[in-house]
């Protein structure tokens, strides 16, 4: 038994928090460095190629994109941070509107922070996670592109990253490995989403 993701559809794009949909659908957001595989992950979860726009060129997703699943909950594709070709101001940081969304969206039920499993711990990811922890925002770490490295090499990077996380957070973060190419991590992520939906307190409207 797994959660169904039939009826996936693009809803809208927002350039700021105020423009986000005025609904109370539970949302699950995907954030991480540019090119880490956020949009690919949304397509993998929805089993619909081309739902979210994917590109080998970093900086493809520039707005907050909302996808509705079965009319009942939403996957949210966020712009990546660390997009090198962005304006100098943006480089290495992420849009204030993304920070606003992560901190102030009442119906955001889960945030998945994607990290490239091929790399040793990167300062940009750790800085972002330090910000998340500082804001008291919960998250689940997803190490992406696990198909690209042999199991051991990826495990080594994951271990090193979790080691670096100890300097940021006292709690051991929840994490999993994924491959959008192979569908790896899909049952785990959908399982986490299903649990969050089951626990959700009833909200009016
Ligand atoms: P931005 O929107 O630019 O922030 O990037 P993004 O995080 O949405 O990344 P996107 O999904 O567009 O993927 C970036 C590149 O990585 C594309 O060329 C994808 O095909 C590739 N990619 C994403 N996930 C995987 C994966 O699991 N395995 C492999 N081999 N390639 C992947
Ligand atoms: Mg994208």
Coordinates of N, CA and C and ligand atoms in Angstrom, one line a residue:
X1 N 0.8 -1.2 0.0 CA 0.0 0.0 0.0 C 0.9 1.2 0.0
X2 N 0.6 2.2 -0.8 CA 1.4 3.4 -0.8 C 0.4 4.6 -1.1
X3 N 0.9 5.7 -0.8 CA -0.1 6.8 -1.0 C -0.1 7.1 -2.5
X4 N -1.3 7.4 -3.0 CA -1.5 7.7 -4.4 C -1.1 9.2 -4.7
X5 N -0.6 9.4 -5.8 CA -0.2 10.7 -6.3 C -0.9 11.0 -7.6
X6 N -2.0 10.4 -7.8 CA -2.7 10.6 -9.1 C -3.4 12.0 -9.1
X7 N -3.6 12.5 -10.3 CA -4.2 13.8 -10.4 C -3.3 15.0 -10.0
X8 N -2.0 14.9 -10.5 CA -1.1 16.0 -10.2 C -1.3 17.1 -11.2
X9 N -1.3 18.3 -10.7 CA -1.5 19.4 -11.7 C -0.7 20.6 -11.2
X10 N -0.2 21.4 -12.1 CA 0.4 22.7 -11.8 C -0.7 23.6 -11.4
X11 N -0.5 24.4 -10.3 CA -1.5 25.4 -9.9 C -1.1 26.8 -10.2
X12 N 0.0 27.2 -9.7 CA 0.5 28.6 -9.9 C 1.9 28.8 -9.4
X13 N 2.4 30.0 -9.8 CA 3.7 30.4 -9.4 C 3.6 31.7 -8.6
X14 N 4.4 31.9 -7.5 CA 4.3 33.1 -6.7 C 5.7 33.7 -6.6
X15 N 5.8 35.0 -6.7 CA 7.0 35.7 -6.5 C 7.2 36.2 -5.1
X16 N 6.2 36.0 -4.3 CA 6.4 36.4 -2.8 C 5.3 35.7 -2.0
X17 N 5.4 35.8 -0.7 CA 4.5 35.2 0.2 C 3.0 35.6 0.0
X18 N 2.8 36.9 -0.2 CA 1.5 37.4 -0.4 C 0.8 36.9 -1.6
X19 N 1.6 36.5 -2.6 CA 1.0 35.9 -3.9 C 0.7 34.4 -3.8
X20 N 1.1 33.8 -2.7 CA 0.9 32.3 -2.6 C -0.6 32.0 -2.6
X21 N -1.0 30.8 -3.0 CA -2.5 30.5 -3.0 C -3.1 30.7 -1.7
X22 N -4.3 31.3 -1.7 CA -5.1 31.5 -0.5 C -5.8 30.3 0.0
X23 N -5.2 29.2 -0.1 CA -5.9 28.0 0.3 C -5.3 27.5 1.6
X24 N -5.9 26.4 2.2 CA -5.3 25.8 3.4 C -4.9 24.4 3.1
X25 N -4.7 24.1 1.9 CA -4.2 22.7 1.5 C -2.8 22.5 2.2
X26 N -2.6 21.4 2.8 CA -1.3 21.1 3.4 C -0.2 21.1 2.3
X27 N 0.9 21.8 2.6 CA 2.0 21.9 1.6 C 3.3 21.2 2.1
X28 N 4.0 20.7 1.1 CA 5.3 20.0 1.4 C 6.3 20.6 0.4
X29 N 7.3 21.3 1.0 CA 8.2 22.1 0.1 C 9.6 21.4 0.0
X30 N 10.2 21.7 -1.2 CA 11.5 21.2 -1.5 C 12.5 22.3 -1.8
X31 N 13.5 22.3 -1.0 CA 14.5 23.4 -1.1 C 15.9 22.8 -1.1
X32 N 16.9 23.6 -1.6 CA 18.2 23.1 -1.7 C 19.0 23.9 -2.8
X33 N 20.2 23.6 -2.8 CA 21.1 24.3 -3.8 C 20.5 24.1 -5.2
X34 N 20.8 25.1 -6.0 CA 20.4 25.1 -7.4 C 21.0 23.9 -8.1
X35 N 20.2 23.2 -8.8 CA 20.6 22.0 -9.6 C 20.7 20.7 -8.7
X36 N 20.3 20.8 -7.5 CA 20.4 19.6 -6.6 C 19.3 18.5 -7.0
X37 N 18.3 19.0 -7.7 CA 17.3 18.0 -8.1 C 15.9 18.2 -7.5
X38 N 15.5 19.4 -7.1 CA 14.2 19.6 -6.5 C 13.1 19.4 -7.4
X39 N 13.2 20.0 -8.6 CA 12.1 19.8 -9.6 C 12.0 18.4 -10.1
X40 N 13.1 17.7 -10.3 CA 13.1 16.3 -10.7 C 12.4 15.5 -9.6
X41 N 12.6 15.8 -8.3 CA 12.0 15.1 -7.2 C 10.5 15.2 -7.2
X42 N 10.0 16.4 -7.5 CA 8.6 16.6 -7.6 C 8.0 15.7 -8.7
X43 N 8.7 15.7 -9.9 CA 8.2 14.8 -11.0 C 8.2 13.4 -10.6
X44 N 9.3 13.0 -9.9 CA 9.4 11.6 -9.5 C 8.3 11.2 -8.5
X45 N 8.0 12.1 -7.6 CA 7.0 11.8 -6.6 C 5.6 11.7 -7.2
X46 N 5.4 12.6 -8.2 CA 4.1 12.7 -8.9 C 4.0 11.6 -10.0
X47 N 5.1 11.0 -10.3 CA 5.3 10.1 -11.5 C 4.8 10.8 -12.7
X48 N 5.2 12.0 -12.9 CA 4.8 12.8 -14.1 C 6.0 13.6 -14.6
X49 N 6.7 13.1 -15.6 CA 7.8 13.8 -16.2 C 7.2 15.2 -16.8
X50 N 8.0 16.2 -16.6 CA 7.6 17.5 -17.2 C 6.6 18.3 -16.4
X51 N 6.1 17.7 -15.2 CA 5.2 18.5 -14.4 C 5.9 19.8 -13.9
X52 N 7.1 19.6 -13.2 CA 8.0 20.7 -12.8 C 9.1 20.8 -13.9
X53 N 9.5 22.0 -14.2 CA 10.5 22.2 -15.2 C 11.9 21.9 -14.7
X54 N 12.6 20.9 -15.4 CA 13.9 20.5 -15.0 C 14.9 21.0 -16.0
X55 N 16.1 21.4 -15.5 CA 17.2 21.8 -16.5 C 18.5 21.4 -15.9
X56 N 19.4 21.2 -16.8 CA 20.8 20.9 -16.4 C 21.5 22.2 -16.1
X57 N 20.9 23.3 -16.5 CA 21.5 24.6 -16.2 C 20.9 25.1 -14.8
X58 N 21.8 25.4 -13.9 CA 21.3 25.8 -12.5 C 20.5 27.1 -12.6
X59 N 19.5 27.3 -11.7 CA 18.8 28.5 -11.6 C 17.5 28.4 -12.4
X60 N 17.0 27.2 -12.8 CA 15.8 27.1 -13.6 C 14.6 27.6 -12.9
X61 N 14.4 27.1 -11.6 CA 13.2 27.5 -10.9 C 13.4 28.8 -10.2
X62 N 12.7 29.9 -10.5 CA 12.9 31.2 -10.0 C 11.8 31.7 -9.1
X63 N 10.7 31.0 -9.1 CA 9.5 31.4 -8.4 C 9.1 30.2 -7.5
X64 N 8.1 30.5 -6.6 CA 7.6 29.4 -5.8 C 6.5 28.8 -6.6
X65 N 6.6 27.5 -6.9 CA 5.7 26.8 -7.8 C 4.8 25.8 -7.0
X66 N 3.5 25.9 -7.2 CA 2.6 25.0 -6.5 C 2.0 24.0 -7.4
X67 N 2.1 22.7 -6.9 CA 1.5 21.6 -7.6 C 0.5 21.0 -6.7
X68 N -0.7 20.7 -7.2 CA -1.8 20.1 -6.4 C -1.8 18.6 -6.7
X69 N -1.9 17.8 -5.7 CA -2.0 16.3 -5.8 C -3.4 15.9 -5.4
X70 N -4.1 15.3 -6.3 CA -5.4 14.8 -6.0 C -6.4 15.8 -5.4
X71 N -6.1 17.0 -5.6 CA -7.0 18.1 -5.1 C -6.9 18.3 -3.6
X72 N -6.0 17.5 -2.9 CA -6.1 17.6 -1.5 C -4.8 18.1 -0.8
X73 N -3.7 18.0 -1.4 CA -2.4 18.5 -0.8 C -1.5 19.0 -1.9
X74 N -0.4 19.7 -1.5 CA 0.4 20.4 -2.5 C 1.9 20.1 -2.3
X75 N 2.6 19.9 -3.5 CA 4.0 19.9 -3.5 C 4.5 21.2 -3.9
X76 N 5.5 21.8 -3.3 CA 5.9 23.1 -3.5 C 7.4 23.1 -4.0
X77 N 7.6 23.6 -5.2 CA 9.0 23.6 -5.8 C 9.6 25.0 -5.5
X78 N 10.6 25.1 -4.7 CA 11.2 26.4 -4.4 C 12.5 26.6 -5.2
X79 N 12.7 27.9 -5.5 CA 14.0 28.2 -6.2 C 15.2 27.8 -5.3
X80 N 16.2 27.4 -6.0 CA 17.4 27.0 -5.3 C 18.2 28.1 -4.8
X81 N 19.1 27.8 -3.8 CA 20.1 28.9 -3.4 C 21.4 28.6 -4.0
X82 N 22.3 29.6 -4.0 CA 23.6 29.4 -4.5 C 23.7 29.4 -6.0
X83 N 22.8 30.0 -6.7 CA 22.8 30.1 -8.1 C 23.9 31.1 -8.5
X84 N 25.0 30.6 -9.1 CA 26.2 31.4 -9.3 C 26.0 32.6 -10.3
X85 N 25.0 32.4 -11.2 CA 24.9 33.4 -12.2 C 23.9 34.5 -11.8
X86 N 23.3 34.3 -10.7 CA 22.3 35.3 -10.2 C 23.1 36.6 -9.8
X87 N 22.3 37.6 -9.6 CA 23.0 38.9 -9.2 C 23.9 38.7 -8.0
X88 N 24.9 39.4 -7.8 CA 25.9 39.3 -6.8 C 25.2 39.2 -5.4
X89 N 24.2 40.0 -5.2 CA 23.4 40.0 -4.0 C 22.8 38.6 -3.6
X90 N 22.3 38.0 -4.7 CA 21.6 36.7 -4.5 C 22.5 35.6 -4.3
X91 N 23.7 35.7 -4.8 CA 24.6 34.6 -4.8 C 24.9 34.1 -3.4
X92 N 24.8 32.8 -3.2 CA 25.2 32.2 -2.0 C 24.1 32.4 -0.9
X93 N 23.1 33.2 -1.2 CA 22.0 33.3 -0.3 C 20.7 32.8 -1.0
X94 N 19.6 33.1 -0.5 CA 18.4 32.7 -1.2 C 17.4 33.8 -1.0
X95 N 16.4 33.9 -1.9 CA 15.5 35.0 -1.9 C 14.8 35.2 -0.6
X96 N 14.6 36.5 -0.2 CA 13.9 36.8 1.0 C 12.5 36.2 0.9
X97 N 12.0 36.1 -0.3 CA 10.6 35.6 -0.4 C 10.6 34.1 0.0
X98 N 11.6 33.4 -0.3 CA 11.7 32.0 0.1 C 11.8 31.8 1.6
X99 N 12.6 32.7 2.2 CA 12.7 32.7 3.7 C 11.4 33.0 4.3
X100 N 10.7 34.0 3.7 CA 9.3 34.4 4.2 C 8.4 33.2 4.1
X101 N 8.4 32.5 3.0 CA 7.5 31.3 2.8 C 7.8 30.3 3.8
X102 N 9.1 29.9 4.0 CA 9.5 28.9 4.9 C 9.1 29.2 6.4
X103 N 9.2 30.5 6.7 CA 9.0 30.9 8.1 C 7.5 31.2 8.4
X104 N 6.8 31.7 7.4 CA 5.5 32.2 7.7 C 4.3 31.6 7.0
X105 N 4.5 30.5 6.4 CA 3.4 29.8 5.7 C 2.7 28.9 6.6
X106 N 1.5 29.2 7.1 CA 0.8 28.4 8.1 C 0.5 26.9 7.7
X107 N 0.3 26.7 6.4 CA -0.1 25.4 6.0 C 1.1 24.6 5.4
X108 N 2.3 25.1 5.7 CA 3.5 24.3 5.3 C 3.7 23.2 6.3
X109 N 3.5 22.0 5.9 CA 3.5 20.8 6.9 C 4.9 20.1 6.9
X110 N 5.6 20.3 5.9 CA 6.9 19.6 5.8 C 7.9 20.2 4.9
X111 N 9.2 20.3 5.3 CA 10.2 20.9 4.4 C 11.3 19.8 4.2
X112 N 11.5 19.5 2.9 CA 12.6 18.6 2.6 C 13.8 19.4 2.1
X113 N 14.9 19.3 2.7 CA 16.1 20.0 2.3 C 17.0 19.0 1.5
X114 N 17.2 19.3 0.3 CA 17.9 18.4 -0.6 C 19.4 18.8 -0.6
X115 N 20.2 17.7 -0.6 CA 21.7 17.9 -0.6 C 22.3 16.9 -1.6
X116 N 23.2 17.3 -2.4 CA 23.8 16.4 -3.4 C 24.7 15.3 -2.7
X117 N 24.3 14.1 -2.9 CA 25.0 13.0 -2.3 C 26.4 12.8 -2.9
X118 N 26.7 13.4 -4.0 CA 28.0 13.2 -4.6 C 29.1 14.1 -4.0
X119 N 28.7 15.1 -3.2 CA 29.6 16.1 -2.7 C 30.0 15.9 -1.2
X120 N 31.2 16.3 -0.9 CA 31.5 16.4 0.5 C 30.7 17.6 1.1
X121 N 30.6 17.7 2.4 CA 29.8 18.8 3.0 C 30.1 20.2 2.4
X122 N 29.1 20.9 1.9 CA 29.3 22.2 1.3 C 28.8 23.3 2.3
X123 N 29.6 24.3 2.3 CA 29.4 25.4 3.2 C 28.0 26.0 3.0
X124 N 27.6 26.2 1.7 CA 26.3 26.8 1.4 C 25.1 26.0 2.0
X125 N 25.2 24.7 1.9 CA 24.1 23.8 2.5 C 24.1 24.0 4.0
X126 N 25.3 23.9 4.6 CA 25.4 24.0 6.1 C 24.9 25.4 6.5
X127 N 25.3 26.4 5.8 CA 24.8 27.8 6.2 C 23.3 27.9 6.1
X128 N 22.7 27.3 5.1 CA 21.3 27.3 5.0 C 20.6 26.5 6.1
X129 N 21.2 25.4 6.4 CA 20.6 24.6 7.5 C 20.8 25.2 8.9
X130 N 21.9 26.0 9.0 CA 22.1 26.7 10.3 C 21.0 27.8 10.4
X131 N 20.6 28.4 9.3 CA 19.5 29.3 9.3 C 18.2 28.6 9.7
X132 N 17.9 27.5 9.1 CA 16.7 26.7 9.4 C 16.6 26.4 10.9
X133 N 17.7 25.9 11.4 CA 17.8 25.5 12.8 C 17.6 26.7 13.7
X134 N 18.3 27.8 13.3 CA 18.2 29.1 14.1 C 16.7 29.6 14.1
X135 N 16.0 29.4 13.0 CA 14.6 29.8 13.0 C 13.7 28.8 13.7
X136 N 14.2 27.7 14.1 CA 13.4 26.6 14.7 C 12.5 25.9 13.7
X137 N 13.0 25.9 12.4 CA 12.2 25.2 11.4 C 12.6 23.7 11.2
X138 N 11.6 22.9 11.3 CA 11.9 21.4 11.2 C 12.1 21.1 9.7
X139 N 12.9 20.0 9.4 CA 13.2 19.6 8.0 C 13.6 18.2 8.0
X140 N 13.6 17.6 6.8 CA 14.1 16.3 6.6 C 15.2 16.4 5.5
X141 N 16.3 15.8 5.7 CA 17.4 15.9 4.7 C 17.2 14.8 3.7
X142 N 17.4 15.2 2.4 CA 17.3 14.2 1.4 C 18.6 14.3 0.6
X143 N 19.3 13.2 0.5 CA 20.6 13.2 -0.2 C 20.3 12.7 -1.6
X144 N 20.4 13.6 -2.6 CA 19.9 13.3 -4.0 C 21.0 12.7 -4.9
X145 N 20.5 12.2 -6.0 CA 21.4 11.7 -7.1 C 22.2 10.5 -6.7
X146 N 21.6 9.7 -5.8 CA 22.3 8.5 -5.3 C 22.6 7.5 -6.3
X147 N 22.0 7.6 -7.5 CA 22.3 6.7 -8.6 C 23.7 7.0 -9.2
X148 N 24.2 8.2 -8.9 CA 25.4 8.6 -9.6 C 26.7 8.1 -9.0
X149 N 26.6 7.7 -7.7 CA 27.8 7.2 -7.0 C 27.6 5.8 -6.5
X150 N 28.7 5.0 -6.4 CA 28.5 3.7 -5.8 C 28.1 4.0 -4.3
X151 N 27.3 3.0 -3.8 CA 26.7 3.1 -2.5 C 27.7 3.6 -1.4
X152 N 28.8 3.0 -1.4 CA 29.8 3.4 -0.3 C 30.2 4.8 -0.4
X153 N 30.5 5.3 -1.6 CA 30.9 6.7 -1.7 C 29.8 7.7 -1.3
X154 N 28.6 7.4 -1.6 CA 27.5 8.2 -1.2 C 27.3 8.2 0.3
X155 N 27.4 7.0 0.9 CA 27.3 6.8 2.4 C 28.4 7.6 3.1
X156 N 29.6 7.7 2.5 CA 30.7 8.4 3.1 C 30.3 9.9 3.2
X157 N 29.8 10.4 2.1 CA 29.4 11.8 2.0 C 28.3 12.1 3.0
X158 N 27.3 11.2 3.1 CA 26.2 11.3 4.0 C 26.7 11.4 5.4
X159 N 27.6 10.4 5.7 CA 28.2 10.4 7.1 C 28.9 11.7 7.4
X160 N 29.7 12.2 6.5 CA 30.5 13.4 6.7 C 29.5 14.6 6.9
X161 N 28.4 14.6 6.1 CA 27.5 15.7 6.3 C 26.8 15.7 7.6
X162 N 26.4 14.5 8.0 CA 25.7 14.3 9.3 C 26.7 14.7 10.4
X163 N 27.9 14.5 10.2 CA 29.0 14.9 11.2 C 29.0 16.4 11.3
X164 N 29.0 17.1 10.2 CA 29.0 18.6 10.1 C 27.7 19.1 10.8
X165 N 26.6 18.4 10.6 CA 25.3 18.8 11.2 C 25.4 18.9 12.7
X166 N 26.2 18.1 13.3 CA 26.3 18.0 14.7 C 26.7 19.4 15.3
X167 N 27.5 20.2 14.5 CA 27.9 21.5 14.9 C 26.8 22.5 14.8
X168 N 25.7 22.1 14.1 CA 24.6 23.0 13.9 C 23.4 22.7 14.7
X169 N 23.1 21.5 14.9 CA 21.9 21.1 15.6 C 22.2 19.9 16.6
X170 N 21.6 20.0 17.8 CA 21.8 19.0 18.8 C 21.0 17.7 18.4
X171 N 19.9 17.9 17.7 CA 19.1 16.8 17.2 C 19.7 16.1 16.0
X172 N 19.7 14.9 15.9 CA 20.2 14.2 14.7 C 19.1 14.3 13.7
X173 N 19.4 14.9 12.6 CA 18.3 15.1 11.6 C 17.8 13.8 11.0
X174 N 16.5 13.8 10.6 CA 16.0 12.7 9.9 C 16.5 12.8 8.5
X175 N 16.9 11.7 7.8 CA 17.5 11.8 6.5 C 17.2 10.5 5.7
X176 N 17.3 10.7 4.4 CA 17.2 9.5 3.5 C 17.9 9.8 2.2
X177 N 18.2 8.8 1.4 CA 18.9 8.9 0.2 C 17.8 8.7 -1.0
X178 N 18.0 9.5 -2.0 CA 17.1 9.4 -3.1 C 17.7 9.4 -4.5
X179 N 17.0 8.9 -5.4 CA 17.4 9.0 -6.8 C 16.1 9.2 -7.6
X180 N 16.0 10.4 -8.2 CA 14.8 10.7 -9.0 C 14.8 9.8 -10.3
X181 N 16.0 9.5 -10.7 CA 16.2 8.6 -11.9 C 15.6 7.2 -11.7
X182 N 15.9 6.7 -10.5 CA 15.5 5.3 -10.2 C 14.3 5.2 -9.3
X183 N 13.7 6.3 -8.9 CA 12.6 6.3 -8.0 C 12.9 6.0 -6.6
X184 N 14.2 6.0 -6.3 CA 14.6 5.7 -4.9 C 14.2 6.8 -4.0
X185 N 13.7 6.4 -2.8 CA 13.3 7.4 -1.8 C 11.8 7.8 -1.9
X186 N 11.2 7.4 -3.0 CA 9.8 7.8 -3.2 C 8.9 7.2 -2.1
X187 N 9.0 5.9 -1.8 CA 8.1 5.4 -0.8 C 8.3 6.1 0.6
X188 N 9.6 6.3 0.9 CA 9.9 7.0 2.2 C 9.3 8.4 2.3
X189 N 9.5 9.2 1.2 CA 9.0 10.5 1.2 C 7.5 10.6 1.2
X190 N 6.9 9.7 0.4 CA 5.4 9.7 0.4 C 4.9 9.2 1.8
X191 N 5.6 8.3 2.4 CA 5.3 7.8 3.7 C 5.3 8.9 4.8
X192 N 6.4 9.7 4.7 CA 6.5 10.9 5.6 C 5.3 11.9 5.4
X193 N 5.0 12.1 4.1 CA 3.9 13.0 3.8 C 2.6 12.4 4.3
X194 N 2.4 11.2 4.1 CA 1.1 10.5 4.5 C 1.0 10.6 6.1
X195 N 2.1 10.4 6.8 CA 2.0 10.5 8.3 C 1.7 12.0 8.7
X196 N 2.3 12.9 8.0 CA 2.1 14.3 8.4 C 0.6 14.7 8.1
X197 N 0.1 14.2 7.0 CA -1.3 14.4 6.6 C -2.3 13.8 7.7
X198 N -1.9 12.6 8.1 CA -2.7 11.9 9.1 C -2.7 12.6 10.4
X199 N -1.6 13.2 10.8 CA -1.5 13.9 12.1 C -2.1 15.3 12.1
X200 N -2.3 15.8 10.8 CA -2.7 17.2 10.7 C -4.0 17.5 11.5
X201 N -3.9 18.6 12.3 CA -5.1 19.0 13.0 C -6.1 19.6 12.0
X202 N -7.4 19.4 12.2 CA -8.3 20.0 11.3 C -8.3 21.5 11.4
X203 N -8.1 22.2 10.2 CA -8.1 23.6 10.2 C -9.4 24.1 9.5
X204 N -10.0 25.1 10.0 CA -11.2 25.7 9.4 C -10.8 26.3 8.0
X205 N -11.8 26.3 7.1 CA -11.6 26.9 5.8 C -10.8 26.1 4.9
Ligands
LIG1 P1 17.0 24.7 -9.9 O1 15.6 24.8 -10.3 O2 17.9 25.3 -10.9 O3 17.3 25.2 -8.5 O4 17.4 23.1 -9.9 P2 16.6 21.9 -9.3 O5 17.1 21.6 -7.9 O6 15.2 22.0 -9.5 O7 17.2 20.7 -10.2 P3 16.6 19.9 -11.4 O8 15.5 19.0 -10.9 O9 16.2 20.9 -12.5 O10 17.8 18.9 -11.9 C1 19.0 19.5 -12.2 C2 19.8 18.4 -13.1 O11 20.1 17.2 -12.3 C3 19.0 17.9 -14.3 O12 19.9 17.7 -15.3 C4 18.4 16.6 -13.8 O13 18.2 15.7 -14.8 C5 19.5 16.1 -12.9 N1 19.0 15.2 -11.8 C6 18.1 15.5 -10.9 N2 17.9 14.5 -10.1 C7 18.7 13.5 -10.5 C8 18.9 12.1 -10.0 O14 18.3 11.6 -9.1 N3 19.8 11.4 -10.7 C9 20.5 11.9 -11.7 N4 21.4 11.1 -12.3 N5 20.3 13.2 -12.2 C10 19.4 13.9 -11.6
LIG2 MG1 14.0 23.5 -10.2

